[in-house]
Coordinates of C-alpha atoms and ligand atoms in Angstrom, one line a residue:
M1 CA -101.0 -33.6 -16.5
S2 CA -98.6 -36.5 -16.4
V3 CA -97.7 -38.5 -13.3
A4 CA -94.5 -37.3 -11.7
T5 CA -92.2 -39.2 -9.4
M6 CA -90.0 -38.3 -6.4
D7 CA -87.3 -40.1 -4.5
T8 CA -88.0 -41.0 -1.0
D9 CA -86.2 -43.0 1.7
N10 CA -88.3 -45.9 0.7
G11 CA -87.7 -45.8 -3.1
T12 CA -89.7 -43.9 -5.6
L13 CA -93.0 -42.3 -4.9
T14 CA -95.4 -41.3 -7.6
L15 CA -97.3 -38.1 -7.6
G16 CA -100.5 -38.6 -9.5
P17 CA -102.5 -36.0 -11.5
P18 CA -105.2 -34.2 -9.7
T19 CA -108.6 -35.8 -9.8
G20 CA -111.7 -33.6 -9.8
A21 CA -115.4 -33.8 -9.5
G22 CA -117.7 -31.6 -7.5
G23 CA -115.6 -28.9 -9.1
D24 CA -112.4 -29.6 -11.0
V25 CA -109.0 -29.4 -9.6
S26 CA -107.7 -27.9 -12.8
D27 CA -104.1 -28.0 -11.5
Q28 CA -102.2 -29.2 -8.6
R29 CA -102.8 -26.7 -5.8
L30 CA -100.5 -28.2 -3.3
L31 CA -97.6 -30.2 -4.8
G32 CA -96.0 -27.6 -6.9
H33 CA -94.1 -28.3 -10.0
H34 CA -90.6 -29.1 -8.6
D35 CA -89.1 -32.4 -9.6
A36 CA -86.5 -32.4 -6.9
G37 CA -86.8 -32.0 -3.1
G38 CA -86.1 -28.9 -1.2
G39 CA -88.1 -26.5 -3.3
N40 CA -86.7 -23.2 -4.2
L41 CA -87.9 -19.9 -2.8
D42 CA -87.8 -18.1 -6.1
D43 CA -89.7 -20.9 -7.8
H44 CA -92.2 -21.0 -4.9
W45 CA -92.8 -17.2 -5.2
A46 CA -93.1 -17.5 -9.0
Q47 CA -95.7 -20.2 -8.7
Y48 CA -97.7 -19.1 -5.7
G49 CA -96.9 -15.4 -5.3
V50 CA -95.3 -13.7 -2.3
L51 CA -97.4 -14.0 0.8
L52 CA -97.4 -10.8 2.8
I53 CA -97.4 -11.3 6.6
P54 CA -97.1 -8.1 8.7
D55 CA -93.8 -7.6 10.6
R56 CA -95.6 -6.4 13.7
D57 CA -98.8 -7.3 15.4
D58 CA -101.6 -6.2 13.1
P59 CA -105.1 -6.9 14.6
P60 CA -107.1 -6.1 11.5
W61 CA -104.9 -8.5 9.5
R62 CA -105.2 -11.2 12.2
E63 CA -108.9 -10.8 12.2
S64 CA -109.1 -11.0 8.4
V65 CA -107.1 -14.3 8.4
R66 CA -109.3 -15.8 11.1
E67 CA -112.4 -14.8 9.1
A68 CA -111.0 -16.1 5.8
V69 CA -110.0 -19.5 7.3
S70 CA -113.4 -19.8 9.1
A71 CA -115.3 -18.9 6.0
S72 CA -113.2 -21.3 3.9
G73 CA -114.5 -24.3 5.9
L74 CA -111.0 -25.7 6.2
V75 CA -110.8 -28.6 8.6
G76 CA -107.6 -30.3 9.7
R77 CA -106.1 -32.8 7.3
G78 CA -104.3 -34.9 10.0
G79 CA -107.2 -37.2 10.6
A80 CA -109.4 -35.5 13.3
G81 CA -111.1 -33.1 10.9
F82 CA -111.3 -30.3 13.5
P83 CA -112.1 -26.8 12.1
S84 CA -108.7 -25.2 11.7
A85 CA -109.4 -21.7 13.0
R86 CA -111.0 -23.0 16.2
K87 CA -107.7 -24.3 17.3
W88 CA -106.3 -20.8 17.8
A89 CA -108.7 -19.5 20.5
S90 CA -107.2 -21.5 23.4
V91 CA -103.6 -20.3 22.8
S92 CA -104.5 -16.7 21.9
A93 CA -106.0 -16.2 25.4
S94 CA -102.8 -17.3 27.1
R95 CA -100.4 -14.8 28.8
R96 CA -97.4 -16.9 27.7
R97 CA -96.0 -16.7 24.2
P98 CA -97.4 -19.6 22.2
M99 CA -95.5 -22.0 20.0
V100 CA -96.6 -23.4 16.6
V101 CA -95.9 -27.0 16.0
V102 CA -96.0 -28.5 12.5
N103 CA -97.0 -32.2 12.7
A104 CA -95.3 -33.9 9.8
M105 CA -94.7 -37.2 11.6
E106 CA -97.0 -39.2 9.3
G107 CA -96.8 -42.3 11.5
E108 CA -99.5 -44.0 9.4
P109 CA -97.5 -46.6 7.3
A110 CA -99.8 -46.4 4.3
S111 CA -99.6 -42.6 4.1
F112 CA -97.1 -40.6 2.1
K113 CA -98.9 -37.3 1.6
D114 CA -97.1 -35.2 4.1
R115 CA -93.7 -36.4 3.1
A116 CA -94.6 -35.7 -0.5
L117 CA -95.7 -32.2 0.5
L118 CA -92.6 -31.4 2.4
Y119 CA -90.5 -32.8 -0.4
R120 CA -92.2 -30.9 -3.2
S121 CA -93.6 -27.8 -1.6
P122 CA -91.9 -27.1 1.7
H123 CA -92.3 -23.4 1.4
L124 CA -96.0 -23.7 1.3
V125 CA -96.0 -25.5 4.6
L126 CA -93.7 -22.9 6.1
D127 CA -95.9 -20.1 4.8
G128 CA -98.9 -21.6 6.6
A129 CA -96.9 -22.0 9.8
E130 CA -95.8 -18.4 9.7
V131 CA -99.4 -17.3 9.1
V132 CA -100.6 -19.2 12.2
A133 CA -97.6 -17.9 14.2
A134 CA -98.5 -14.3 13.3
V135 CA -102.2 -14.8 14.1
V136 CA -101.7 -16.4 17.5
G137 CA -98.7 -14.2 18.5
A138 CA -96.2 -17.0 18.6
S139 CA -92.4 -16.4 18.5
E140 CA -91.3 -19.7 17.1
V141 CA -92.3 -22.6 14.9
T142 CA -91.2 -26.2 15.4
I143 CA -91.4 -28.6 12.6
C144 CA -91.6 -32.3 13.6
V145 CA -90.4 -34.9 11.0
A146 CA -89.9 -38.5 12.0
D147 CA -86.4 -39.7 12.4
D148 CA -86.8 -42.2 9.7
N149 CA -87.9 -39.7 7.1
R150 CA -84.6 -38.2 5.9
S151 CA -85.8 -36.8 2.5
A152 CA -88.6 -34.7 3.9
A153 CA -86.4 -33.4 6.7
A154 CA -83.6 -32.5 4.4
S155 CA -86.1 -30.7 2.1
V156 CA -87.7 -28.6 4.8
E157 CA -84.3 -27.8 6.4
Q158 CA -83.1 -26.6 3.0
A159 CA -86.2 -24.4 2.7
V160 CA -85.7 -22.9 6.2
T161 CA -82.1 -22.1 5.3
E162 CA -83.2 -20.4 2.0
R163 CA -85.6 -18.2 4.0
N164 CA -83.0 -17.3 6.5
I165 CA -80.4 -16.4 3.8
A166 CA -83.1 -14.4 2.0
G167 CA -83.9 -12.6 5.2
V168 CA -87.6 -13.3 5.0
A169 CA -88.1 -15.7 7.9
R170 CA -90.3 -13.8 10.4
F171 CA -90.0 -16.4 13.2
R172 CA -87.4 -18.8 14.6
I173 CA -88.0 -22.0 12.8
S174 CA -86.5 -25.3 13.9
V175 CA -86.8 -28.8 12.5
V176 CA -86.8 -31.6 15.1
R177 CA -86.8 -35.4 14.6
P178 CA -88.9 -37.3 17.1
P179 CA -88.8 -41.1 16.9
A180 CA -90.9 -42.7 14.2
G181 CA -94.0 -44.6 15.4
Y182 CA -97.7 -44.8 14.8
V183 CA -98.6 -43.1 18.1
T184 CA -95.9 -40.5 18.1
G185 CA -97.8 -38.5 15.5
E186 CA -100.8 -38.3 17.8
E187 CA -101.0 -34.6 18.8
S188 CA -100.7 -35.0 22.6
A189 CA -98.0 -37.6 22.3
L190 CA -96.0 -35.3 20.0
V191 CA -96.3 -32.4 22.4
S192 CA -95.3 -34.8 25.3
W193 CA -92.2 -35.7 23.4
L194 CA -91.3 -32.0 22.8
D195 CA -91.9 -31.3 26.5
R196 CA -90.5 -34.4 28.2
Q197 CA -88.8 -36.5 25.4
R198 CA -91.5 -39.2 26.0
A199 CA -94.1 -39.6 23.3
L200 CA -97.0 -40.6 25.6
P201 CA -100.5 -39.6 24.6
M202 CA -102.5 -37.7 27.2
L203 CA -106.1 -38.1 28.2
R204 CA -107.7 -34.9 27.2
I205 CA -111.1 -34.4 28.7
D206 CA -111.4 -30.8 27.5
K207 CA -109.7 -30.3 24.1
S208 CA -110.3 -26.5 24.3
V209 CA -107.5 -26.4 26.9
A210 CA -104.2 -25.9 25.0
L211 CA -101.4 -28.4 25.2
Q212 CA -98.1 -27.1 26.6
V213 CA -94.4 -27.3 26.1
A214 CA -92.3 -25.8 28.9
R215 CA -95.6 -24.3 30.2
R216 CA -96.1 -22.4 26.9
P217 CA -99.3 -23.1 25.0
V218 CA -98.9 -24.9 21.8
V219 CA -101.0 -25.0 18.6
V220 CA -100.4 -28.1 16.5
H221 CA -101.3 -28.3 12.8
N222 CA -100.8 -31.1 10.3
A223 CA -98.5 -30.2 7.4
E224 CA -101.1 -30.4 4.7
T225 CA -103.5 -28.2 6.8
L226 CA -100.9 -25.5 6.9
A227 CA -100.3 -25.7 3.1
Q228 CA -104.0 -25.3 2.5
L229 CA -104.1 -22.4 5.0
A230 CA -101.2 -20.7 3.1
L231 CA -103.3 -20.8 -0.1
I232 CA -106.4 -19.5 1.7
A233 CA -104.3 -16.6 3.1
R234 CA -103.3 -15.7 -0.5
H235 CA -106.5 -16.3 -2.4
G236 CA -109.3 -16.1 0.1
P237 CA -112.1 -18.5 1.0
Q238 CA -114.1 -18.2 -2.2
W239 CA -111.2 -19.5 -4.2
F240 CA -110.7 -22.4 -1.8
R241 CA -114.4 -23.3 -2.2
Q242 CA -114.2 -23.4 -6.0
V243 CA -113.5 -27.1 -5.7
G244 CA -115.2 -29.6 -3.4
T245 CA -118.7 -29.4 -2.1
A246 CA -120.5 -26.8 0.1
E247 CA -120.2 -29.1 3.1
A248 CA -116.7 -30.3 2.3
P249 CA -114.9 -27.5 0.4
G250 CA -111.5 -27.7 -1.1
S251 CA -109.1 -30.4 -2.2
T252 CA -107.1 -32.9 -0.2
L253 CA -104.2 -35.2 -0.6
V254 CA -104.7 -39.0 -0.7
T255 CA -102.3 -41.8 -0.8
I256 CA -103.6 -44.7 -3.0
S257 CA -102.1 -48.1 -3.0
G258 CA -103.0 -51.8 -3.5
A259 CA -104.6 -53.0 -6.7
V260 CA -103.9 -49.8 -8.7
R261 CA -101.6 -49.2 -11.6
D262 CA -100.2 -46.0 -10.0
G263 CA -99.7 -46.3 -6.3
A264 CA -99.4 -42.6 -5.7
V265 CA -100.2 -39.4 -3.8
F266 CA -103.0 -37.6 -5.6
E267 CA -104.8 -34.3 -5.0
V268 CA -108.5 -34.8 -5.2
A269 CA -111.5 -32.5 -4.9
L270 CA -113.6 -33.4 -1.9
G271 CA -116.8 -34.9 -3.0
T272 CA -115.3 -36.9 -5.9
P273 CA -116.9 -40.3 -6.0
L274 CA -114.5 -42.9 -4.7
I275 CA -114.7 -45.0 -7.8
D276 CA -113.5 -42.0 -9.9
I277 CA -110.5 -41.5 -7.6
L278 CA -109.6 -45.2 -8.0
R279 CA -110.1 -45.1 -11.7
G280 CA -107.8 -42.0 -11.8
A281 CA -105.2 -44.2 -10.0
G282 CA -105.7 -47.0 -12.5
V283 CA -107.6 -49.5 -10.5
E284 CA -106.5 -52.8 -12.0
S285 CA -108.9 -55.5 -11.0
E286 CA -112.2 -56.4 -9.3
L287 CA -111.9 -55.4 -5.6
S288 CA -113.0 -57.3 -2.6
G289 CA -113.0 -54.1 -0.4
V290 CA -111.3 -50.8 0.1
L291 CA -109.5 -49.7 3.2
L292 CA -110.2 -46.1 4.0
G293 CA -108.6 -43.7 6.4
G294 CA -105.6 -45.8 7.4
Y295 CA -104.8 -48.6 9.7
G296 CA -107.2 -47.2 12.3
G297 CA -109.8 -46.6 9.5
A298 CA -112.5 -48.8 8.1
W299 CA -113.2 -51.2 5.2
L300 CA -115.8 -50.2 2.6
R301 CA -117.6 -52.8 0.5
P302 CA -117.2 -52.5 -3.3
S303 CA -121.0 -51.9 -3.8
L304 CA -120.5 -48.5 -2.1
L305 CA -117.7 -47.2 -4.3
A306 CA -119.9 -44.5 -5.7
T307 CA -119.9 -42.8 -2.3
P308 CA -118.5 -39.2 -2.5
Y309 CA -115.1 -38.9 -0.9
A310 CA -116.1 -36.4 1.8
P311 CA -116.5 -36.7 5.6
G312 CA -120.3 -36.8 5.8
P313 CA -120.9 -39.4 3.0
M314 CA -118.0 -41.5 4.2
T315 CA -119.3 -41.6 7.8
A316 CA -122.7 -42.5 6.5
A317 CA -121.3 -45.4 4.6
G318 CA -119.5 -46.6 7.7
A319 CA -116.0 -45.5 6.7
T320 CA -113.8 -42.6 7.5
M321 CA -111.3 -40.4 5.6
G322 CA -108.8 -40.3 8.4
V323 CA -105.4 -39.3 7.0
G324 CA -106.4 -39.8 3.3
V325 CA -105.3 -43.4 2.9
I326 CA -107.0 -45.5 0.3
V327 CA -105.9 -49.1 -0.2
A328 CA -107.7 -51.1 -2.9
L329 CA -107.9 -54.8 -2.0
P330 CA -107.9 -57.0 -5.1
A331 CA -110.5 -59.8 -5.4
G332 CA -108.9 -63.0 -4.2
S333 CA -107.1 -61.3 -1.3
C334 CA -108.3 -62.1 2.2
G335 CA -109.6 -59.0 4.0
L336 CA -109.6 -60.9 7.3
A337 CA -105.9 -61.8 6.9
E338 CA -105.1 -58.3 6.0
T339 CA -107.0 -57.0 9.0
A340 CA -105.2 -59.5 11.3
R341 CA -101.8 -58.2 10.0
I342 CA -102.9 -54.6 10.7
A343 CA -104.2 -55.5 14.1
R344 CA -100.9 -57.2 15.0
Y345 CA -99.0 -54.2 13.8
M346 CA -101.2 -51.8 15.7
A347 CA -100.9 -53.9 18.9
G348 CA -97.1 -53.4 18.6
Q349 CA -97.5 -49.7 18.3
S350 CA -99.4 -49.1 21.6
A351 CA -97.8 -46.6 23.9
G352 CA -98.0 -49.2 26.6
Q353 CA -99.8 -47.2 29.3
C354 CA -103.5 -48.4 29.1
G355 CA -104.7 -51.9 29.9
P356 CA -107.3 -52.2 27.1
C357 CA -104.7 -51.3 24.6
V358 CA -101.8 -53.3 26.0
Y359 CA -103.8 -56.5 26.6
G360 CA -106.8 -56.1 24.4
L361 CA -105.2 -55.4 21.1
P362 CA -102.9 -58.4 21.1
A363 CA -105.8 -60.6 22.1
V364 CA -107.9 -59.3 19.2
A365 CA -105.0 -59.7 16.8
G366 CA -104.5 -63.3 17.9
D367 CA -108.2 -64.1 17.5
L368 CA -108.1 -62.6 14.0
E369 CA -105.0 -64.5 13.0
Q370 CA -106.7 -67.7 14.1
L371 CA -109.9 -66.8 12.3
A372 CA -108.0 -65.9 9.1
A373 CA -106.3 -69.3 9.2
G374 CA -109.6 -71.1 9.8
Q375 CA -108.2 -72.5 13.1
E376 CA -110.9 -71.3 15.4
G377 CA -114.4 -72.5 16.2
P378 CA -117.7 -70.7 15.4
D379 CA -117.5 -68.6 18.6
V380 CA -114.5 -66.6 17.5
V381 CA -116.4 -63.8 15.8
G382 CA -118.6 -63.2 18.9
R383 CA -115.4 -63.2 21.0
I384 CA -113.7 -60.7 18.8
L385 CA -116.7 -58.4 19.0
S386 CA -117.0 -58.8 22.7
R387 CA -113.3 -57.9 23.1
A388 CA -113.9 -54.9 20.9
S389 CA -116.7 -53.6 23.1
T390 CA -114.4 -54.0 26.2
I391 CA -111.6 -52.1 24.6
E392 CA -113.5 -49.2 23.0
G393 CA -113.4 -45.8 24.7
R394 CA -111.1 -47.0 27.4
G395 CA -107.7 -45.8 26.2
A396 CA -106.1 -42.4 26.9
C397 CA -106.0 -41.9 23.2
R398 CA -108.0 -43.1 20.2
H399 CA -105.4 -45.7 19.1
P400 CA -107.4 -48.7 20.3
D401 CA -110.7 -47.2 19.1
G402 CA -109.2 -47.0 15.6
V403 CA -108.4 -50.7 15.7
V404 CA -111.8 -51.6 17.0
R405 CA -113.4 -49.6 14.1
L406 CA -111.3 -51.4 11.6
V407 CA -112.0 -54.8 13.0
R408 CA -115.7 -54.3 13.2
S409 CA -115.8 -53.1 9.6
A410 CA -113.8 -56.1 8.5
L411 CA -116.3 -58.5 10.2
A412 CA -119.2 -56.7 8.5
V413 CA -117.7 -56.2 5.0
F414 CA -116.1 -59.7 4.9
A415 CA -119.0 -61.4 6.8
D416 CA -119.4 -64.3 4.4
D417 CA -115.6 -64.9 4.6
A418 CA -115.7 -64.8 8.4
R419 CA -118.5 -67.4 8.5
A420 CA -116.5 -69.7 6.2
H421 CA -113.3 -69.2 8.0
A422 CA -115.0 -69.8 11.4
A423 CA -116.3 -73.0 9.9
G424 CA -112.8 -74.2 9.1
R425 CA -112.9 -73.2 5.4
P426 CA -110.3 -70.4 5.0
C427 CA -110.1 -68.8 1.6
P428 CA -107.0 -69.4 -0.5
G429 CA -106.0 -65.7 -0.2
H430 CA -105.4 -65.9 3.5
A431 CA -101.8 -67.0 3.1
G432 CA -101.1 -64.7 0.1
A433 CA -98.8 -61.7 0.0
T434 CA -100.1 -58.6 1.8
V435 CA -100.9 -55.4 -0.1
M436 CA -100.4 -53.4 3.1
R437 CA -97.2 -51.6 3.9
F438 CA -95.5 -52.2 7.2
P439 CA -92.3 -50.5 8.5
Q440 CA -89.4 -52.8 9.1
D441 CA -89.4 -52.0 12.7
T442 CA -93.0 -52.9 13.7
T443 CA -92.5 -54.1 17.2
A444 CA -89.9 -51.8 18.7
Q445 CA -91.5 -49.4 21.2
R446 CA -89.9 -46.4 19.7
W447 CA -92.4 -43.9 21.1
A448 CA -90.5 -43.6 24.4
S449 CA -86.9 -42.6 24.5
Ligands
SF4_501 S1 -104.7 -46.0 24.4 FE1 -102.9 -47.3 23.8 S2 -101.7 -46.0 22.5 FE2 -103.2 -44.6 23.6 S3 -102.1 -43.9 25.4 FE3 -103.2 -45.8 26.0 S4 -101.7 -47.5 25.7 FE4 -101.0 -45.7 24.6

């Protein structure tokens, strides 16, 4: 299959061919075959088939969907990796009518998978949202697309209109545009914005207690999770498990960038060795490291590139899958300088309500910048690690913990560089161009309106 492209607000985005191992992804499951945004309901039905959802409450159908999704082993594709069907228990028990929220905020700057999905296959996401709404007894679906993501919003709005005109929308579906920002896509921050127009993450001791909007329980799913769910509702759990591994079934979307020929969104079978995924994207040079998961993810050393791309093996290798971001860092680039840039960006994205995040992250970013430039003494690595320990676990959300993980992994993967930089010998790459992507507006506190 050839590589296709799509237009986005940020230029052209490539959609790569599917990459399979541990079972082949013989065709794109998720991204459809449309070349233009907005989908088309007839094309969607022609490709995927009509999805039958009962008009009225149908307990046997509800139970069959729950069982199918549980048996499929689908876990959320938004970063937390939570079993999808388990999210429904807390809202189903409520006496108030639940809401379904589609989280397509994609605040991670290096990720394009959800906007690719909404652009190419919006009806698949809507199908999944309608399935969840019918299972939990919701009356409406709210789709959240960041206010800087016009293409995806226009695509899904067009798809909603098509369903309304065709008379097949079973629920009231609205598209809302929260302010773009790294933290705004965090589940509790997004619900806070829907409830109070302020995207502030909430400390959640017991995650089995449902989040609420106007005192109504809310179930939040990532856009890709819903698209996967729509296919499971059609084809069943055994079909879903035809790719991937027993422990990590199915396929997933990844955004690959950096030292690759085709920076692109790819669909890959879980369990595919990371090196095969990078080869599929046309890795172009020797690598000094690979950033996995996103800007709150972790660095992986090149010697571990045979690791299967699945949650268990990635965790065992010290990395994470996060939101499916893979950035290949070419040899000669400075992993410490890249980490300092990311830490500075992440410090600017704090929601500003927890001390370790507000004061700790800028301090870590400053130390890293000094280290990368070779302007600090030998104590700087110990000081960074000490700050990391002080920060970890003390925020209301996991934002600072992600930065801590990334920084610790950088100091481990680039340990030789760190020693040389701390001794006043920075590598030539520290002042080179970044391979990371940062939004223009990196410092504005756009999470609170
Ligand atoms: S940890 Fe940081 S981002 Fe999370 S709520 Fe606190 S200040 Fe905001």
